[in-house]
Coordinates of C-alpha atoms and ligand atoms in Angstrom, one line a residue:
X26 CA -17.8 13.8 19.7
X27 CA -17.5 14.0 23.5
X28 CA -17.0 17.4 25.1
X29 CA -13.5 16.2 26.1
X30 CA -12.1 15.7 22.6
X31 CA -9.0 17.7 22.1
X32 CA -9.5 20.9 20.1
X33 CA -6.6 20.0 17.9
X34 CA -8.5 17.1 16.4
X35 CA -11.9 18.6 16.0
X36 CA -11.5 18.9 12.2
X37 CA -9.8 15.6 11.8
X38 CA -11.3 13.4 9.1
X39 CA -10.1 9.9 9.8
X40 CA -9.0 7.4 7.1
X41 CA -11.8 5.1 6.0
X42 CA -10.5 1.5 5.6
X43 CA -12.2 -0.9 3.1
X44 CA -15.1 -2.8 4.5
X45 CA -14.3 -6.0 6.5
X46 CA -17.8 -7.6 6.5
X47 CA -18.7 -10.1 9.2
X48 CA -22.3 -10.7 8.3
X49 CA -22.0 -12.4 4.9
X50 CA -19.6 -14.4 2.9
X51 CA -18.5 -12.1 0.1
X52 CA -16.1 -12.7 -2.7
X53 CA -13.8 -10.1 -1.2
X54 CA -12.0 -8.0 -3.8
X55 CA -12.0 -4.7 -1.9
X56 CA -8.9 -4.3 0.2
X57 CA -6.0 -5.7 -2.0
X58 CA -5.3 -8.7 0.3
X59 CA -3.5 -11.7 -1.1
X60 CA -5.9 -14.5 -1.9
X61 CA -3.4 -17.1 -1.0
X62 CA -2.8 -17.9 2.7
X63 CA 0.7 -18.0 4.3
X64 CA 2.5 -21.4 4.5
X65 CA 1.8 -23.7 7.5
X66 CA 5.4 -22.9 8.7
X67 CA 4.3 -19.4 9.3
X68 CA 1.3 -20.5 11.4
X69 CA 3.5 -22.9 13.3
X70 CA 6.1 -20.2 14.1
X71 CA 3.3 -18.0 15.5
X72 CA 2.1 -20.9 17.7
X73 CA 5.7 -21.4 19.0
X74 CA 6.2 -17.7 19.6
X75 CA 2.9 -17.6 21.5
X76 CA 4.5 -19.6 24.3
X77 CA 6.6 -16.6 25.1
X78 CA 3.8 -14.1 25.1
X79 CA 4.5 -13.2 28.7
X80 CA 7.7 -11.5 27.5
X81 CA 7.8 -8.1 25.7
X82 CA 8.7 -8.3 22.0
X83 CA 12.1 -7.5 20.7
X84 CA 12.1 -3.7 20.1
X85 CA 14.9 -4.1 17.6
X86 CA 13.4 -7.0 15.7
X87 CA 17.0 -8.4 15.4
X88 CA 16.2 -11.8 13.7
X89 CA 13.7 -10.3 11.4
X90 CA 15.9 -7.4 10.3
X91 CA 18.8 -9.8 9.7
X92 CA 16.6 -12.1 7.5
X93 CA 15.1 -9.2 5.6
X94 CA 18.5 -7.5 5.1
X95 CA 19.8 -10.6 3.5
X96 CA 16.8 -10.9 1.3
X97 CA 17.0 -7.2 0.2
X98 CA 20.8 -7.2 0.0
X99 CA 21.2 -4.4 2.5
X100 CA 22.4 -4.0 6.0
X101 CA 20.2 -4.4 9.1
X102 CA 20.9 -0.8 10.1
X103 CA 19.2 0.3 6.9
X104 CA 16.0 -1.2 8.1
X105 CA 13.2 -0.3 10.6
X106 CA 10.3 -2.6 11.2
X107 CA 6.8 -1.2 11.9
X108 CA 3.2 -2.1 12.6
X109 CA 2.2 -2.3 9.0
X110 CA 3.6 0.2 6.5
X111 CA 1.0 2.6 7.6
X112 CA 3.0 3.1 10.8
X113 CA 6.3 3.8 8.9
X114 CA 4.4 6.3 6.8
X115 CA 3.1 8.1 9.8
X116 CA 6.6 8.0 11.3
X117 CA 7.9 9.7 8.1
X118 CA 5.3 12.4 8.4
X119 CA 6.3 12.9 12.1
X120 CA 10.1 12.8 11.4
X121 CA 10.5 14.7 8.1
X122 CA 7.6 17.2 7.9
X123 CA 6.6 20.3 9.8
X124 CA 5.1 23.7 9.1
X125 CA 8.2 24.8 7.2
X126 CA 8.6 21.5 5.5
X127 CA 5.3 20.7 3.9
X128 CA 4.3 17.3 2.3
X129 CA 3.8 16.9 -1.4
X130 CA 1.9 14.0 -3.0
X131 CA -0.4 13.3 -5.9
X132 CA -4.0 14.4 -5.9
X133 CA -5.1 10.8 -6.5
X134 CA -3.0 8.5 -4.3
X135 CA -3.2 6.6 -1.0
X136 CA -5.9 8.2 1.0
X137 CA -4.0 8.0 4.3
X138 CA -1.4 10.6 3.3
X139 CA -3.7 13.6 3.9
X140 CA -4.8 12.1 7.2
X141 CA -1.3 11.6 8.4
X142 CA -0.6 15.2 7.4
X143 CA -3.6 16.4 9.3
X144 CA -3.0 14.5 12.5
X145 CA 0.6 15.7 12.5
X146 CA -0.5 19.2 11.6
X147 CA 1.7 19.2 8.5
X148 CA 0.6 21.4 5.6
X149 CA 0.5 19.7 2.3
X150 CA 0.1 20.3 -1.4
X151 CA -1.3 17.9 -3.9
X152 CA 0.1 17.5 -7.4
X153 CA -2.4 16.6 -10.0
X154 CA -1.9 13.4 -12.0
X155 CA -2.2 13.9 -15.8
X156 CA -5.6 13.2 -17.4
X157 CA -4.6 9.6 -18.1
X158 CA -3.8 9.3 -14.3
X159 CA -0.1 9.0 -14.8
X160 CA 2.5 11.0 -12.8
X161 CA 4.4 13.7 -14.6
X162 CA 7.8 13.4 -12.9
X163 CA 8.8 17.0 -13.7
X164 CA 6.0 18.1 -11.4
X165 CA 8.1 16.7 -8.5
X166 CA 11.3 18.6 -9.3
X167 CA 12.7 21.2 -6.8
X168 CA 10.0 21.0 -4.2
X169 CA 10.2 22.8 -0.9
X170 CA 9.4 19.9 1.3
X171 CA 9.0 16.1 1.7
X172 CA 7.7 14.1 -1.2
X173 CA 5.5 11.0 -0.9
X174 CA 5.1 8.8 -4.0
X175 CA 3.2 5.5 -4.0
X176 CA 4.9 3.3 -6.6
X177 CA 2.9 1.6 -8.0
X178 CA 0.4 4.3 -7.2
X179 CA -2.9 3.5 -5.5
X180 CA -5.7 3.3 -6.5
X181 CA -4.5 3.8 -10.1
X182 CA -2.1 0.8 -10.1
X183 CA 0.3 2.6 -12.4
X184 CA 4.0 2.5 -11.7
X185 CA 6.9 4.7 -12.5
X186 CA 10.3 3.3 -13.5
X187 CA 13.1 3.4 -10.9
X188 CA 15.1 5.7 -13.2
X189 CA 12.2 8.2 -13.3
X190 CA 12.1 8.3 -9.5
X191 CA 15.9 8.7 -9.6
X192 CA 15.3 11.9 -11.6
X193 CA 13.0 13.2 -8.8
X194 CA 15.6 12.2 -6.1
X195 CA 18.4 14.0 -8.0
X196 CA 16.4 17.2 -8.1
X197 CA 15.5 17.2 -4.5
X198 CA 18.8 16.8 -2.7
X199 CA 17.5 18.8 0.3
X200 CA 14.2 16.9 0.7
X201 CA 13.3 13.5 1.8
X202 CA 11.6 11.5 -0.9
X203 CA 9.4 8.6 0.4
X204 CA 8.7 5.9 -2.1
X205 CA 5.8 3.8 -0.8
X206 CA 6.3 0.3 -2.4
X207 CA 3.3 -1.5 -0.9
X208 CA 2.6 -3.1 -4.2
X209 CA 6.1 -3.3 -5.8
X210 CA 6.3 -7.1 -5.8
X211 CA 3.7 -7.4 -8.6
X212 CA 6.0 -6.4 -11.4
X213 CA 7.2 -2.8 -10.7
X214 CA 10.9 -1.8 -10.1
X215 CA 12.0 -1.2 -6.6
X216 CA 14.1 1.8 -5.5
X217 CA 15.8 -0.2 -2.7
X218 CA 19.0 -0.5 -4.8
X219 CA 19.2 3.3 -4.7
X220 CA 19.3 3.9 -1.0
X221 CA 23.1 4.0 -0.9
X222 CA 23.3 6.5 -3.7
X223 CA 20.7 8.8 -2.3
X224 CA 20.7 9.7 1.4
X225 CA 17.3 11.4 0.9
X226 CA 15.5 8.3 -0.1
X227 CA 13.2 6.3 2.2
X228 CA 11.5 3.3 0.7
X229 CA 8.5 1.7 2.6
X230 CA 7.3 -1.8 2.0
X231 CA 4.9 -4.2 3.6
X232 CA 4.2 -7.9 4.3
X233 CA 0.5 -7.3 3.8
X234 CA 0.3 -7.8 0.0
X235 CA 2.9 -10.1 -1.6
X236 CA 3.6 -12.0 1.6
X237 CA 0.0 -12.7 2.6
X238 CA 0.2 -11.2 6.1
X239 CA -2.2 -8.2 6.1
X240 CA -3.7 -9.3 9.4
X241 CA -0.2 -9.5 11.1
X242 CA 0.6 -5.9 10.5
X243 CA 4.2 -5.8 9.4
X244 CA 5.8 -3.1 7.4
X245 CA 9.2 -1.5 7.1
X246 CA 11.3 1.5 6.2
X247 CA 14.4 1.1 4.2
X248 CA 17.0 3.9 3.9
X249 CA 20.2 5.5 4.9
X250 CA 21.1 4.6 8.6
X251 CA 20.8 8.3 9.5
X252 CA 17.2 8.5 8.3
X253 CA 16.5 5.2 10.1
X254 CA 17.9 6.7 13.3
X255 CA 15.5 9.6 13.0
X256 CA 12.6 7.3 12.5
X257 CA 13.8 5.2 15.5
X258 CA 13.7 8.4 17.6
X259 CA 10.1 8.8 16.7
X260 CA 9.3 5.1 17.2
X261 CA 10.9 5.0 20.7
X262 CA 9.0 8.1 21.5
X263 CA 5.6 6.6 20.6
X264 CA 5.6 2.8 20.8
X265 CA 8.9 0.9 21.2
X266 CA 7.2 -2.5 21.0
X267 CA 5.4 -1.6 17.8
X268 CA 6.0 -5.1 16.3
X269 CA 4.5 -7.8 18.5
X270 CA 6.4 -11.1 18.9
X271 CA 3.9 -13.2 17.0
X272 CA 4.2 -11.0 14.0
X273 CA 7.9 -10.9 14.1
X274 CA 8.1 -14.7 14.2
X275 CA 5.6 -14.9 11.3
X276 CA 7.8 -12.5 9.4
X277 CA 11.0 -14.6 9.9
X278 CA 9.2 -17.8 8.9
X279 CA 7.7 -16.2 5.9
X280 CA 11.2 -15.1 4.7
X281 CA 12.5 -18.6 5.1
X282 CA 10.4 -19.6 2.1
X283 CA 10.1 -16.3 0.3
X284 CA 10.0 -18.4 -3.0
X285 CA 6.4 -19.4 -2.0
X286 CA 5.5 -15.7 -1.7
X287 CA 7.2 -14.9 -5.0
X288 CA 5.3 -17.8 -6.7
X289 CA 2.0 -16.4 -5.4
X290 CA 2.9 -12.9 -6.8
X291 CA 3.6 -14.5 -10.2
X292 CA 0.2 -16.3 -10.0
X293 CA -1.5 -13.1 -9.2
X294 CA 0.3 -11.3 -12.2
X295 CA -0.8 -14.2 -14.4
X296 CA -4.4 -13.8 -13.2
X297 CA -4.1 -10.1 -13.8
X298 CA -3.2 -10.7 -17.5
X299 CA -5.9 -13.2 -18.0
X300 CA -8.8 -11.3 -16.4
X301 CA -7.6 -7.9 -17.5
X302 CA -8.3 -9.2 -21.0
X303 CA -11.7 -10.6 -20.0
X304 CA -12.8 -7.3 -18.4
X305 CA -11.6 -5.4 -21.5
X306 CA -13.7 -7.7 -23.7
X307 CA -16.7 -6.8 -21.5
X308 CA -16.1 -3.1 -22.3
X309 CA -14.0 -2.0 -19.3
X310 CA -11.4 0.6 -19.7
X311 CA -8.5 0.3 -17.3
X312 CA -5.1 1.5 -16.4
X313 CA -2.0 -0.6 -17.1
X314 CA -1.8 -2.4 -13.7
X315 CA 1.5 -3.3 -12.1
X316 CA -0.2 -4.0 -8.8
X317 CA -2.5 -6.7 -7.4
X318 CA -5.6 -4.7 -8.4
X319 CA -7.3 -3.2 -11.4
X320 CA -8.5 0.3 -11.6
X321 CA -11.4 0.1 -14.1
X322 CA -14.4 1.9 -15.4
X323 CA -17.2 0.9 -17.7
X324 CA -18.7 3.4 -20.1
X325 CA -22.2 2.1 -19.5
X326 CA -22.3 1.8 -15.7
X327 CA -21.5 4.6 -13.2
X328 CA -18.8 3.4 -10.8
X329 CA -20.9 3.5 -7.7
X330 CA -23.8 1.6 -9.3
X331 CA -21.4 -1.2 -10.3
X332 CA -20.0 -1.4 -6.8
X333 CA -23.5 -1.5 -5.3
X334 CA -24.8 -4.0 -7.8
X335 CA -21.9 -6.3 -7.3
X336 CA -22.3 -6.0 -3.5
X337 CA -25.9 -7.1 -3.8
X338 CA -24.7 -10.1 -5.6
X339 CA -22.0 -11.0 -3.1
X340 CA -18.9 -9.5 -4.7
X341 CA -17.2 -6.7 -2.9
X342 CA -15.0 -4.2 -4.7
X343 CA -13.8 -0.7 -3.7
X344 CA -15.4 2.6 -4.9
X345 CA -14.1 6.0 -4.1
X346 CA -16.2 9.1 -4.3
X347 CA -13.5 11.6 -5.2
X348 CA -14.7 13.6 -8.2
X349 CA -11.9 12.7 -10.6
X350 CA -12.2 8.9 -10.1
X351 CA -15.8 8.4 -9.3
X352 CA -16.4 6.5 -12.5
X353 CA -13.8 3.9 -11.5
X354 CA -13.6 1.0 -9.2
X355 CA -10.6 -0.7 -7.6
X356 CA -10.8 -4.4 -8.0
X357 CA -8.4 -6.7 -6.1
X358 CA -7.0 -9.6 -8.1
X359 CA -8.1 -12.7 -6.4
X360 CA -7.9 -16.4 -7.3
X361 CA -9.1 -17.4 -10.8
X362 CA -12.2 -18.8 -9.2
X363 CA -13.0 -15.5 -7.5
X364 CA -12.3 -13.6 -10.7
X365 CA -14.6 -16.0 -12.6
X366 CA -17.4 -15.2 -10.2
X367 CA -16.7 -11.4 -10.7
X368 CA -16.9 -11.8 -14.5
X369 CA -20.0 -13.8 -14.2
X370 CA -21.8 -11.3 -12.0
X371 CA -20.6 -8.4 -14.2
X372 CA -22.0 -10.2 -17.3
X373 CA -25.4 -10.6 -15.5
X374 CA -25.4 -6.9 -14.5
X375 CA -24.7 -5.9 -18.1
X376 CA -27.4 -8.2 -19.4
X377 CA -30.0 -6.9 -16.9
X378 CA -29.3 -3.3 -18.1
X379 CA -30.2 -4.2 -21.8
Ligands
LIG451 N1 0.6 2.2 1.0 C1 -0.4 2.0 0.1 C2 -0.3 2.6 -1.2 C3 -1.5 1.1 0.5 O1 -2.5 0.9 -0.4 C4 -1.5 0.5 1.7 C5 -2.6 -0.5 2.1 N2 -3.9 -0.1 2.2 C6 -0.5 0.8 2.6 C7 0.5 1.6 2.2 C8 -0.5 0.3 4.0 O2 -0.5 -1.1 4.1 P1 -0.1 -1.8 5.4 O3 -0.2 -0.9 6.6 O4 -1.0 -3.0 5.5 O5 1.3 -2.2 5.2

């Protein structure tokens, strides 16, 4: 730390993203990216947009919001585009939390929530998941602040039904409830159809997972126009050009053939079924995944050891040190070929331990 670092950030513990190794070719199953690249039309749209790089990007993302609103069957004024969904989540902490309006989220959930709370000096309370890592919705009734729920949850991969989230919304009419749907396209139910019924609902989604655009950084907030206006106030006070023009063009092109994205999600769900069975046959215990990753533990191998052994053998998965989940690993669902390699290496590791 330099002697100039602001006192207000001295205790800040930044978020630790998954490794993005440059030194070696790994089978990369550690950051929940989509294993299928975007269509050539997306690349072409980026190339075309690059000719206009001398101009600032459209602060309102008009074309993108129009296309997305059509796709989600909502109106463009119910949408705000951001630099990844991380940005909309940060905006939500800025807009809807303060020292009198704390944040509430699960003890095991997306690791960025406590960091956003810390940088915005928002107090927060964590709500423990049950022993089986599911959410007890009654724990979220009548809270005194803003609620953040990742659905499906990460890293557990477990989803709530939309009607369960509706119970939480009904019992928090004076609080904003943020439903982080980063992984919703892999089989869970979206809460987007509820935004007109509940003016306290903000849904966040991303192009990073089901639309194969993690590197482009494109996310969104979906909610009542008044909530969106508040979020825009924050956006225009921090970074009006938060979505660059290449990313916006890629987003529009991606939506032109959203069927392709949908098919890839179905392929990933199919791979999930197939390799979930194989991993269980090898002795893994895992949650019921409704996301593009497994959350799994093996009774014979400590979580960290499996992660390190696989890394030595060229397969990267994600391990978390938090006490409650240290036996587990989060494993992104890749192509069947990548998953074959994972299974092969796990078999070899298990064999070596005999
Ligand atoms: N929410 C959850 C639950 C996530 O796991 C992630 C991805 N790490 C995000 C939000 C943010 O994703 P992005 O910023 O790429 O949209």
